[in-house]
Coordinates of C-alpha atoms and ligand atoms in Angstrom, one line a residue:
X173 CA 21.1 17.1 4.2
X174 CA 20.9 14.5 6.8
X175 CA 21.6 11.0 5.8
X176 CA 20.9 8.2 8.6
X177 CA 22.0 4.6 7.5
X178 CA 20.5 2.4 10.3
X179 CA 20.7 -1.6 9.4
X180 CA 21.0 -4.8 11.9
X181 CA 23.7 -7.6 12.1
X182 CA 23.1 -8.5 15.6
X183 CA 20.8 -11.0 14.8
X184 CA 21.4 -12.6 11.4
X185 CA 20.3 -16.3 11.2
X186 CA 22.0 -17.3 8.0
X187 CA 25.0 -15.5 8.6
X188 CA 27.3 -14.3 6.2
X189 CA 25.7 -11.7 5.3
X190 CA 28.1 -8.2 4.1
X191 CA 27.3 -5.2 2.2
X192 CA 28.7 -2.0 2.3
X193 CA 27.9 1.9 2.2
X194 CA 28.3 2.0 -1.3
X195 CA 25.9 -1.0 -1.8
X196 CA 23.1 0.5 0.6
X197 CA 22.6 3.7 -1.1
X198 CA 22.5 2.3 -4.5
X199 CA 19.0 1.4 -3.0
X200 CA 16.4 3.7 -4.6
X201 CA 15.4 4.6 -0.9
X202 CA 15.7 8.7 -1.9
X203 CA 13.0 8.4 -4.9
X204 CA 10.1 8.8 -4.6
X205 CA 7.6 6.3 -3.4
X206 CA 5.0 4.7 -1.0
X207 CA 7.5 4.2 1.5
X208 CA 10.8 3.3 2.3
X209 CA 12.0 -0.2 3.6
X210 CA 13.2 0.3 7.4
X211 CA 14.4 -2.2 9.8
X212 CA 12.8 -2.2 13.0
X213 CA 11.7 -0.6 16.2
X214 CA 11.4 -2.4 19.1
X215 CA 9.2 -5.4 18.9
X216 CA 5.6 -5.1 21.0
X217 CA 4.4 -8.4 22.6
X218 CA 2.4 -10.9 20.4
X219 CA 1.7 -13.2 17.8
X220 CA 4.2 -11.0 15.4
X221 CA 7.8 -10.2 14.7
X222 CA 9.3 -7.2 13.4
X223 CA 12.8 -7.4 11.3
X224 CA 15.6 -6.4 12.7
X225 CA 18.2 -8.8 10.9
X226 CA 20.6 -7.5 8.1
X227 CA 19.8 -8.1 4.5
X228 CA 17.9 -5.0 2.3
X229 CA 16.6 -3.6 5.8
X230 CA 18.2 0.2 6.4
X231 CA 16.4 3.7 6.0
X232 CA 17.9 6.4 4.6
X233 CA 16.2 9.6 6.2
X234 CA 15.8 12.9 5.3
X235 CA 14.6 16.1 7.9
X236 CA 11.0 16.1 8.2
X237 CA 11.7 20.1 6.0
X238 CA 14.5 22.1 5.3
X239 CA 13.3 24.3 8.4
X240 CA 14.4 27.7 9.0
X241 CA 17.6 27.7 11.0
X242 CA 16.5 28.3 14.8
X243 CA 17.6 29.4 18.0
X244 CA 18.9 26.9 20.8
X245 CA 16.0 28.4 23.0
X246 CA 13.1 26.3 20.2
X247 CA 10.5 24.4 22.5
X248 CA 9.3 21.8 20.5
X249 CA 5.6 21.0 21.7
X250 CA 3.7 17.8 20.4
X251 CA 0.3 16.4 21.1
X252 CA -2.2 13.6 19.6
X253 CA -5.6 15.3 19.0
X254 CA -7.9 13.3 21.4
X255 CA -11.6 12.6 21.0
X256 CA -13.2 16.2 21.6
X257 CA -10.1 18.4 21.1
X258 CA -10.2 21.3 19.4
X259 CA -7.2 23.1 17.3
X260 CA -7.6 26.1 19.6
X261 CA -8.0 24.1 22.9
X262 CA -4.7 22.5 22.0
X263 CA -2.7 25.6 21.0
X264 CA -3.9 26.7 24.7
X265 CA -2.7 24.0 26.0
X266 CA 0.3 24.6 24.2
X267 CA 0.8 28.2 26.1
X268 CA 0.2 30.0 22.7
X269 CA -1.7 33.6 23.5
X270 CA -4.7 34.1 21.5
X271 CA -3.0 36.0 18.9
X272 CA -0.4 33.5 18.0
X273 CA -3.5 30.7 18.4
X274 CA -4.9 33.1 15.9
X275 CA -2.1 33.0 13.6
X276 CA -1.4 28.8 13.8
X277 CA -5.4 28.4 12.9
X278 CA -5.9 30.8 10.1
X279 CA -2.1 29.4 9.1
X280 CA -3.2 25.6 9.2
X281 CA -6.8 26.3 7.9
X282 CA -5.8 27.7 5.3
X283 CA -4.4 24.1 3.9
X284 CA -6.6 22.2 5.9
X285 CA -10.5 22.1 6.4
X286 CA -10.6 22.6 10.6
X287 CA -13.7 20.7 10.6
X288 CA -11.8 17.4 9.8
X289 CA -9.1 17.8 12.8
X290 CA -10.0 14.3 14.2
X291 CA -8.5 12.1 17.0
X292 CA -5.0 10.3 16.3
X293 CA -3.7 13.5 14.1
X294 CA -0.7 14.7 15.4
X295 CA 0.0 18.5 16.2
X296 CA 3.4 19.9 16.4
X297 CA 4.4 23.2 17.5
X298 CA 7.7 25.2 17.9
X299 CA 8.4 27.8 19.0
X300 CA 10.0 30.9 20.9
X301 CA 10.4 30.4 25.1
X302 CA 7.9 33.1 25.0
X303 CA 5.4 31.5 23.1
X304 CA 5.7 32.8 19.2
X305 CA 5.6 30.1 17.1
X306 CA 8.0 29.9 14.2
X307 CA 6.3 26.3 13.0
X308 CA 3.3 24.1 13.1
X309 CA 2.9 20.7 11.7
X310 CA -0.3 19.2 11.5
X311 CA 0.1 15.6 11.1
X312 CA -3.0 13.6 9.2
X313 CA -3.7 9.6 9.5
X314 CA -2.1 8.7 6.1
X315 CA 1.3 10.6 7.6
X316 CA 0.8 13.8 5.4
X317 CA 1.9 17.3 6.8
X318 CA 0.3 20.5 6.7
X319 CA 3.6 22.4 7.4
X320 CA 2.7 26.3 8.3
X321 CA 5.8 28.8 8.6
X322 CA 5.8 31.6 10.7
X323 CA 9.7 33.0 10.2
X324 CA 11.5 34.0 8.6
X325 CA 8.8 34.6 6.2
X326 CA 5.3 33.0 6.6
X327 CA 4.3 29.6 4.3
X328 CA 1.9 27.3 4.2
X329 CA 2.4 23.8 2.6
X330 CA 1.4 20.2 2.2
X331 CA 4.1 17.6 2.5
X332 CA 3.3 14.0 1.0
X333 CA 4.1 11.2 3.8
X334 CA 7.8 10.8 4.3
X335 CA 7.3 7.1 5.7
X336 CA 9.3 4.4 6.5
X337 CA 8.0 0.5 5.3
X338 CA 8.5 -1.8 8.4
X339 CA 8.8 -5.5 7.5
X340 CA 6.5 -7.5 9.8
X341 CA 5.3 -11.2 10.3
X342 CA 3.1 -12.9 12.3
X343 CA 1.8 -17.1 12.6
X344 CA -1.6 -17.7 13.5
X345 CA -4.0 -20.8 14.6
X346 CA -7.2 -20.8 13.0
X347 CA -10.3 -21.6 14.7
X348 CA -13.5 -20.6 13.1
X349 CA -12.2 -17.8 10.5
X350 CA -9.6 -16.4 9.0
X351 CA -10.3 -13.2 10.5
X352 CA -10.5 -14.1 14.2
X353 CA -7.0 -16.0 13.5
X354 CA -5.5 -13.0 12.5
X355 CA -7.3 -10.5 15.4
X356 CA -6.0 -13.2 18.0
X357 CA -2.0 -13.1 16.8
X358 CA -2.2 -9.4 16.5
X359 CA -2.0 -9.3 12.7
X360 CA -4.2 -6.6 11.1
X361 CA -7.6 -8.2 10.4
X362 CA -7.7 -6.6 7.1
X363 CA -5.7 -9.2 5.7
X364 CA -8.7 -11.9 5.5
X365 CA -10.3 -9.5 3.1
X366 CA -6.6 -9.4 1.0
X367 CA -7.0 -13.4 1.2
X368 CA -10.2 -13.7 0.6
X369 CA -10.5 -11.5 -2.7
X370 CA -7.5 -12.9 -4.2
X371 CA -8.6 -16.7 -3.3
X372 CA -12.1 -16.0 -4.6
X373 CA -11.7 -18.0 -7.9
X374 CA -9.1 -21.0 -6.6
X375 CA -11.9 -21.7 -3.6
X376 CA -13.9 -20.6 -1.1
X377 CA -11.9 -19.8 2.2
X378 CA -14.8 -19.9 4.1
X379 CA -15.9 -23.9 3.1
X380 CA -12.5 -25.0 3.5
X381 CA -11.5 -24.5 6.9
X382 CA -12.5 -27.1 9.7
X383 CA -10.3 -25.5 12.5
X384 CA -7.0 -25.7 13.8
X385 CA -5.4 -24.8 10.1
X386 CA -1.7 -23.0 10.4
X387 CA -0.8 -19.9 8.6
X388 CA 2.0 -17.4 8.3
X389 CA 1.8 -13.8 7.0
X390 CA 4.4 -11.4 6.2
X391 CA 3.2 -7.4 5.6
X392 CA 4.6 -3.9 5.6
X393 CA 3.5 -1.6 8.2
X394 CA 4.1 2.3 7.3
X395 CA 5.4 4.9 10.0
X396 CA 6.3 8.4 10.0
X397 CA 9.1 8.8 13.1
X398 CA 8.0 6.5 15.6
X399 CA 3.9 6.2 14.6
X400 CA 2.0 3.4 12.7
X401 CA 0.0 5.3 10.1
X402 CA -1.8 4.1 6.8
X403 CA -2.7 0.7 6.6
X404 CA -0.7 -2.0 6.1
X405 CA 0.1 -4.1 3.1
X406 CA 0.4 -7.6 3.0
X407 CA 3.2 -9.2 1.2
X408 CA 2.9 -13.0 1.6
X409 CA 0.7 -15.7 3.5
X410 CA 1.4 -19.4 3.8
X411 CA -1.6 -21.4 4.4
X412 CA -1.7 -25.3 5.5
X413 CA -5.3 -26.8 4.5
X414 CA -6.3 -30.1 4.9
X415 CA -5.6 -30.8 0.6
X416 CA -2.4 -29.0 0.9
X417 CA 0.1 -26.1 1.8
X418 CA -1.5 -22.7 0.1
X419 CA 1.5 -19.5 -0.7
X420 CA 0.4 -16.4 -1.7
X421 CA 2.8 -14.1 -3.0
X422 CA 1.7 -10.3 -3.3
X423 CA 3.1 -8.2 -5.9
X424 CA 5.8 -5.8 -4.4
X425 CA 5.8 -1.6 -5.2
X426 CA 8.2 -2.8 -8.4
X427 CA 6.2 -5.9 -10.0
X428 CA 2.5 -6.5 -11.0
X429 CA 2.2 -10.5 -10.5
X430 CA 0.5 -12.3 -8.2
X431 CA 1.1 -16.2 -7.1
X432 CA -0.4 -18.5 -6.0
X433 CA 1.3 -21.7 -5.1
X434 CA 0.0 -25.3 -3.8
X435 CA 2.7 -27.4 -2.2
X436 CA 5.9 -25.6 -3.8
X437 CA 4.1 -25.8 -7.5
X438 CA 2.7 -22.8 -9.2
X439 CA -1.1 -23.0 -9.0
X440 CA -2.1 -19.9 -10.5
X441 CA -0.5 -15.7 -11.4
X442 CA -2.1 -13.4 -11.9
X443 CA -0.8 -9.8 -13.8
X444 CA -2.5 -6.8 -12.4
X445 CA -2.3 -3.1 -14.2
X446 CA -0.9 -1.1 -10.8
X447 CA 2.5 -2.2 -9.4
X448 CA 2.1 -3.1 -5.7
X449 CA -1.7 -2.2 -5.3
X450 CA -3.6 -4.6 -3.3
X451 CA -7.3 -5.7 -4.3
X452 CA -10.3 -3.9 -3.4
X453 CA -13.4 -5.9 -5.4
X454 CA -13.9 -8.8 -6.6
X455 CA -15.4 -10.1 -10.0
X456 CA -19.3 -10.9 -9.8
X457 CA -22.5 -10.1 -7.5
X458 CA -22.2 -7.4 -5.0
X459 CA -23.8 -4.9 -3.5
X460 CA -22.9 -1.7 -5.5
X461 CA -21.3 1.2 -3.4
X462 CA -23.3 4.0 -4.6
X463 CA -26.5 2.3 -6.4
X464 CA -27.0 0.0 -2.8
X465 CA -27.9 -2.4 -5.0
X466 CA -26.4 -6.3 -5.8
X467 CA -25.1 -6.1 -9.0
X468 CA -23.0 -7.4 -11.4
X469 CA -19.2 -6.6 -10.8
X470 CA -17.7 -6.9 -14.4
X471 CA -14.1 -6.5 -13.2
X472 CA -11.9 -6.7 -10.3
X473 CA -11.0 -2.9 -8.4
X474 CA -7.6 -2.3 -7.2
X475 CA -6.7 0.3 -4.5
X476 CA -5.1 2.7 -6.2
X477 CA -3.8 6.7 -5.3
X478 CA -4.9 9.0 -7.7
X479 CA -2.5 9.2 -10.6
X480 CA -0.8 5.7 -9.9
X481 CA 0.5 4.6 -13.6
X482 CA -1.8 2.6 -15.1
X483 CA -0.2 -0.6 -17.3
X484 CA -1.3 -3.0 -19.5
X485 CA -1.3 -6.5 -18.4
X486 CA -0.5 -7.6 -21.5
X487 CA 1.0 -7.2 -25.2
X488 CA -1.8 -5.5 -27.5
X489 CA -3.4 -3.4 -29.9
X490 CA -4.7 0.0 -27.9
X491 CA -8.8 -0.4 -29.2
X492 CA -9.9 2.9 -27.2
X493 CA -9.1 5.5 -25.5
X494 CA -11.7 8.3 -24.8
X495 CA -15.0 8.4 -22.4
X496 CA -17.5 5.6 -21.6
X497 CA -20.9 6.0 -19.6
X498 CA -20.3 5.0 -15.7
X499 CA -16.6 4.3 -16.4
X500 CA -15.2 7.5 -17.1
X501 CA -12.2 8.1 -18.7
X502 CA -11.2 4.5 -20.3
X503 CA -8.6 2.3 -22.1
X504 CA -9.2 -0.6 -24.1
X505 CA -6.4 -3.0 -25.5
X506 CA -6.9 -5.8 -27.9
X507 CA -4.9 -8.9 -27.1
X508 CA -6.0 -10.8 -30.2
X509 CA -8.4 -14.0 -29.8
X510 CA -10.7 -11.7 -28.9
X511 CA -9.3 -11.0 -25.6
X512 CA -9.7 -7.8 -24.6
X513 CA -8.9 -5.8 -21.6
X514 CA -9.9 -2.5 -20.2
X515 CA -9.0 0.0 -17.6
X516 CA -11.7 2.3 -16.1
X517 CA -11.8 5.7 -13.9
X518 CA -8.8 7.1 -15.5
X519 CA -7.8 10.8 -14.3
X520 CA -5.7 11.0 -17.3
X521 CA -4.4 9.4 -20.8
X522 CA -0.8 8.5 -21.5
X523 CA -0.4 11.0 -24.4
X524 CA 2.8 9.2 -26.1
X525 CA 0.0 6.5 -27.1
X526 CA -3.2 6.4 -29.8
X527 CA -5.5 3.7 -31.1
X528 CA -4.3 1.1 -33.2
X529 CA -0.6 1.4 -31.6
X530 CA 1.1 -2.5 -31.0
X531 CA 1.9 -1.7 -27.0
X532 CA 3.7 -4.4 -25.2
X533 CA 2.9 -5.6 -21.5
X534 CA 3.6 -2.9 -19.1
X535 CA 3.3 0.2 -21.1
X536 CA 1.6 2.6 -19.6
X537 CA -2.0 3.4 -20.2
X538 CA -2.8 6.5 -18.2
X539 CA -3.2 7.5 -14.4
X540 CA -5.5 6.0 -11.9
X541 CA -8.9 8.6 -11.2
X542 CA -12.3 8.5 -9.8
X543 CA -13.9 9.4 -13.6
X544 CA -17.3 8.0 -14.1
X545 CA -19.6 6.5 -11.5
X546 CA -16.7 6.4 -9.0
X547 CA -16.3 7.3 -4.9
X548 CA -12.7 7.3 -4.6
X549 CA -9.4 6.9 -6.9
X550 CA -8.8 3.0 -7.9
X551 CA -8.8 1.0 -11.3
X552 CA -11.3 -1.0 -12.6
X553 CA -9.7 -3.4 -14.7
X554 CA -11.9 -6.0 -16.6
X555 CA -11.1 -9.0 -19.0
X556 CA -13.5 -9.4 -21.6
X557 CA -13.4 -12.4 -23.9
X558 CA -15.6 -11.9 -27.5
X559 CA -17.6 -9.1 -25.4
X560 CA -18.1 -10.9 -22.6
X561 CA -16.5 -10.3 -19.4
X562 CA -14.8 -12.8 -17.6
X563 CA -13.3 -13.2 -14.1
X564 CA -9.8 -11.9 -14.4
X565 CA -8.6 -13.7 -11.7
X566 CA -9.9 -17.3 -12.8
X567 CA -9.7 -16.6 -16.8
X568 CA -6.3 -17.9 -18.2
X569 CA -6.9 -17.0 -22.0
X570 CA -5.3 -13.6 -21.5
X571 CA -2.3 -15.5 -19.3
X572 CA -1.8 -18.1 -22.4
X573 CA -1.4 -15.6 -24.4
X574 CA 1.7 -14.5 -23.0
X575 CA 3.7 -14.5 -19.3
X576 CA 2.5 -18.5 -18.6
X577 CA 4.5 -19.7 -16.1
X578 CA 6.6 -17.8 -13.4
X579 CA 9.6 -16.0 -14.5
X580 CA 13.4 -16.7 -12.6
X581 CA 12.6 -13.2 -11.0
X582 CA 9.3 -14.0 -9.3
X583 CA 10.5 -17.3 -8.3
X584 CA 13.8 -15.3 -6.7
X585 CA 11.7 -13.1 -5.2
X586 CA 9.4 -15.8 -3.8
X587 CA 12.1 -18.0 -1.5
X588 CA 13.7 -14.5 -0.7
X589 CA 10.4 -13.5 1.1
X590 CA 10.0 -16.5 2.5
X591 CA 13.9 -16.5 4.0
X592 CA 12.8 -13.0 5.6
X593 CA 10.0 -14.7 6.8
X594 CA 11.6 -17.5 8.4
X595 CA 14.7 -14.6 10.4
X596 CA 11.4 -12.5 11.5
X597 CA 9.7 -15.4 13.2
X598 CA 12.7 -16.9 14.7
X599 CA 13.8 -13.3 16.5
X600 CA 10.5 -13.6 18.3
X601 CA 11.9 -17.3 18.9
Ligands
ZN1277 ZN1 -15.0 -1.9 -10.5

């Protein structure tokens, strides 16, 4: 087992700053997870910095596979599918002979569907100097393998993404949006849709800016060996308006609260059911994904993998747990005042848990699905007050009725991120 320790003291701004062997791998960076924190490559050009100071930012790495031992002579062969490109084009390129391009296709095909080999996927090949391939690694956008064994004796597998969490930040200008800020700095633009969704009940992004507005956003960018794949996740943005300096604090992969601050007071948190997951919906009138329709959106939807642990947001009473039409498998908690809460498009039910059990906040509920009227895995997750629902975001019944104000933790793990963001944009100085 290979165990790489890689961390940064070159460039510490506060200084001071020790920790040894012992500390770092009492990091949980060998469970399992989205991703593990890294420190950084070599930062690109731009509006954004990448960390490579000190403080929690290391990788502990393990080999791509336990691969069969192999002979000094391997030739290791690599090349991004272009536009066009074909498996069998490739293994040509590659030198293969049609028998051993044979065997690699009917290897790969049989974990993958060859009719979604697109451009940016990575193929891997190594093999003997006379072209028989003892491996093949098929590397898709989210940094999954298809891993195909050809000796000692021939396998086939899928390996999740083994991927490394990059700290970035960047500092835009705006002029007319939010989104053309970010495109212009080089932050991902996806991040005025993050913004905009989990604004949407303190105001109207849009309305508020008259140009010229600062901001400063902090995110994780995902990478297996030395490419960017996934999408990233945004961590924090600072926002000076004209009424004020806006911070929004993300949940990380460990907590389920949102903040939202005006001028260094709390403005508004908000719980969420899936640790880490970023919003996908908001509450109200939208055009519905499958019906192409505007409808009502009784909930908020949260990106979600299927079988992410679904928790409550709050204490409760567990009301249902069974089918419902168009949600699929569902979970309904009573918080008391009749404030209740549900979570839709469950693949599966926490078993350990029945109607009419007291839960507290965070116990878990189930797994996130696609059940019901549903196109991908994520979590619905509605508040409803006396029947009604509410917008979960704006509605603070469900809040009074338990977390209120922000805990030592988040408030820890608020000037923390902002520290981290202060070292990353002085590096690019
Ligand atoms: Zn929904």
């Amino acid at each position: 087992m290979l165990i790489r320790l890689r961390y940064w003291t070159a460039l510490l701004v506060t200084g001071g700053i020790a920790f040894s062997v012992s500390q770092l791998l009492d990091e949980p960076a060998n469970l399992p997870g989205p991703a593990k924190e890294a420190a950084a490559l070599p930062s690109p050009a731009g509006g954004t910095a990448q960390d490579t100071s000190g403080d929690d930012d290391f990788a502990v790495t393990t080999p791509v596979a336990d691969l069969p031992e192999q002979a000094a002579d391997t030739v290791s062969w690599s090349r991004v599918v272009d536009a066009g490109g074909s498996l069998s084009g490739l293994l040509a390129e590659a030198g293969l002979d049609t028998d051993a391009s044979r065997d690699v296709t009917a290897a790969i095909g049989s974990e993958f569907d060859l009719r979604q080999l697109k451009p940016g996927q990575l193929l891997s090949l190594k093999t003997s100097p006379a072209g028989t391939p003892y491996t093949a690694t098929l590397e898709l956008e989210d940094g999954s393998r298809i891993l195909a064994r050809f000796a000692p004796a021939p396998s086939v597998e899928r390996l999740a993404p083994d991927l490394v969490s990059v700290p970035r930040a960047g500092e835009a200008i705006v002029k007319t949006s939010i989104f053309g800020a970010l495109e212009a700095a080089g932050i991902p633009t996806r991040f005025a849709t993050d913004l905009e969704l989990i604004l949407d009940e303190t105001f109207d992004l849009r309305t508020q800016l008259s140009g010229g507005e600062h901001m400063r956003v902090m995110w994780r960018e995902y990478r297996a060996g030395d490419r960017v794949v996934g999408e990233p996740t945004i961590d924090f943005a600072q926002l000076d308006l004209n009424d004020g300096r806006y911070e929004i604090l993300w949940p990380d992969d460990n907590s389920r609260r949102t903040q939202i601050m005006k001028d260094g007071e709390l403005l508004q948190t908000f719980e969420q059911p899936i640790r880490g997951a970023r919003l996908s919906s908001a509450f109200g009138l939208r055009m519905h994904p499958i019906h192409k329709t505007k409808r009502m959106h009784s909930g908020l939807d949260f990106a979600a993998e299927q079988g992410a642990p679904v928790e409550a947001t709050q204490a409760g009473k567990v009301a249902f747990m069974g089918e419902r039409s168009g949600y699929g498998t569902v979970v309904e908690v009573d918080h008391g005042s009749g404030v209740q809460t549900l979570y839709a498009h469950l693949s599966a039910l926490n078993d350990a848990i029945k109607v009419g059990d007291r839960i507290t906040a965070g116990t878990e509920l189930g797994r996130a699905g696609s059940t019901g009227t549903s196109t991908a895995p994520h979590l619905h997750y509605e508040i409803r007050v006396g029947g009604k629902a509410v917008s979960p975001l704006a509605d603070t019944r469900l809040r009074d009725l338990g977390t209120g104000a922000a805990t030592a933790g988040s408030v820890t793990r608020l000037s923390s991120v902002k520290s981290k963001l202060d070292r990353l944009l002085a590096i690019r100085g």
